[in-house]
Amino acid sequence: LLAHPQVSFHVRWDEKDRESFPAAVDREARLRQLISPKTPDEVQLLSFSMTYEGSTVSGLLSPQGQRPQASKIQALVCNGRWFEDRSLHQALARAMAPLWAQGESGHYVLCLDVPADQVDVNVHPQKTTLKFEKMGLLFGLLGQGVEAARAQIAPAPEPEARPTHAWVSGLSSLM
C-alpha cells in the first residue's frame, strides 16, 4: 500500500468489500487515506527529504502522538521494499520526543533510497530485515530530516541567556 501508492487496493471478506483504497498520486496521499479514510484532507502531516552521498531519507510524520494501544501506521520502506528495523523506529521516536509525549508515538512512513551495493537484503529468510553499509549516515539524515520537519510547526526555541555571576564579572576587572 505505501511502497506503491499508485496501486488501488480492495479488501473483501465474506464476498463483501470491507475497505477500498483507490490509487493515490503519492505516498502522502496514500498515508492520508490510511489514517483517515473518510476525511483524508484533514490529516496534518509533516514531511522531509534529506540526501547525501547518493542516499536519501524522506518521511511523512504525524505531529500528534497517540497511546501505544491505538492503531498507528508506522512503516519503513527501502528502495520500494517494506522492512523492519527497531533501531530506526527508536531513532525516529527519540527525534520526535519534543512533539510526542513520553510513551506515545504517531503515524509515519520513512522511505530510504540507498544505492543497491550499500544494502544487503539477504539477512533474513523473509527479506524483512536489511543490513546497511552506512547506517550512521542514514541515522544522521533521519535526525536532520525530523528536525527540519518539526521546524514546520514551530521554530526552534532561542537558547536561554545565561546569568552572569558576580565572580565572572570580577574576572573581567582583573584583566
mmCIF file with all atom_site columns, C-alpha atoms in Angstrom, residues 9 23 25 36 38 56 63-64 71 73 77 82 86 91-92 103 111 121 126 131-132 135 140 143 157 162 165 172-173:
data_model
loop_
_atom_site.group_PDB
_atom_site.id
_atom_site.type_symbol
_atom_site.label_atom_id
_atom_site.label_alt_id
_atom_site.label_comp_id
_atom_site.label_asym_id
_atom_site.label_entity_id
_atom_site.label_seq_id
_atom_site.pdbx_PDB_ins_code
_atom_site.Cartn_x
_atom_site.Cartn_y
_atom_site.Cartn_z
_atom_site.occupancy
_atom_site.B_iso_or_equiv
_atom_site.pdbx_formal_charge
_atom_site.auth_seq_id
_atom_site.auth_comp_id
_atom_site.auth_asym_id
_atom_site.auth_atom_id
_atom_site.pdbx_PDB_model_num
ATOM 1  C CA . PHE A 1 9   ? -6.307  -1.872  -3.093 1.00 0.00 ? 9   PHE A CA 1
ATOM 2  C CA . ALA A 1 23  ? -4.858  4.649   -6.405 1.00 0.00 ? 23  ALA A CA 1
ATOM 3  C CA . VAL A 1 25  ? -0.885  10.179  -6.557 1.00 0.00 ? 25  VAL A CA 1
ATOM 4  C CA . SER A 1 36  ? -8.456  8.797   7.962  1.00 0.00 ? 36  SER A CA 1
ATOM 5  C CA . LYS A 1 38  ? -13.383 9.378   5.438  1.00 0.00 ? 38  LYS A CA 1
ATOM 6  C CA . THR A 1 56  ? 18.045  9.750   0.577  1.00 0.00 ? 56  THR A CA 1
ATOM 7  C CA . PRO A 1 63  ? 2.831   15.639  14.721 1.00 0.00 ? 63  PRO A CA 1
ATOM 8  C CA . GLN A 1 64  ? 0.236   14.236  17.144 1.00 0.00 ? 64  GLN A CA 1
ATOM 9  C CA . SER A 1 71  ? -3.718  1.695   15.895 1.00 0.00 ? 71  SER A CA 1
ATOM 10 C CA . ILE A 1 73  ? 0.576   3.301   10.626 1.00 0.00 ? 73  ILE A CA 1
ATOM 11 C CA . VAL A 1 77  ? 10.437  1.311   3.034  1.00 0.00 ? 77  VAL A CA 1
ATOM 12 C CA . TRP A 1 82  ? 8.934   -2.802  3.203  1.00 0.00 ? 82  TRP A CA 1
ATOM 13 C CA . ARG A 1 86  ? 13.835  -1.458  15.563 1.00 0.00 ? 86  ARG A CA 1
ATOM 14 C CA . ALA A 1 91  ? 15.689  6.858   16.488 1.00 0.00 ? 91  ALA A CA 1
ATOM 15 C CA . LEU A 1 92  ? 12.561  8.396   14.999 1.00 0.00 ? 92  LEU A CA 1
ATOM 16 C CA . GLY A 1 103 ? 5.039   6.640   25.851 1.00 0.00 ? 103 GLY A CA 1
ATOM 17 C CA . CYS A 1 111 ? 11.445  5.920   2.851  1.00 0.00 ? 111 CYS A CA 1
ATOM 18 C CA . VAL A 1 121 ? 18.574  -7.859  1.652  1.00 0.00 ? 121 VAL A CA 1
ATOM 19 C CA . GLN A 1 126 ? 11.622  -13.418 4.720  1.00 0.00 ? 126 GLN A CA 1
ATOM 20 C CA . LYS A 1 131 ? 21.729  -4.544  6.600  1.00 0.00 ? 131 LYS A CA 1
ATOM 21 C CA . PHE A 1 132 ? 23.054  -1.131  5.578  1.00 0.00 ? 132 PHE A CA 1
ATOM 22 C CA . MET A 1 135 ? 23.857  3.052   8.856  1.00 0.00 ? 135 MET A CA 1
ATOM 23 C CA . GLY A 1 140 ? 22.229  11.375  10.539 1.00 0.00 ? 140 GLY A CA 1
ATOM 24 C CA . GLY A 1 143 ? 17.820  13.167  12.632 1.00 0.00 ? 143 GLY A CA 1
ATOM 25 C CA . PRO A 1 157 ? 13.446  27.915  20.789 1.00 0.00 ? 157 PRO A CA 1
ATOM 26 C CA . ARG A 1 162 ? 22.992  32.516  30.977 1.00 0.00 ? 162 ARG A CA 1
ATOM 27 C CA . HIS A 1 165 ? 27.621  35.571  38.139 1.00 0.00 ? 165 HIS A CA 1
ATOM 28 C CA . SER A 1 172 ? 36.960  40.988  33.747 1.00 0.00 ? 172 SER A CA 1
ATOM 29 C CA . SER A 1 173 ? 38.169  43.686  36.147 1.00 0.00 ? 173 SER A CA 1
#
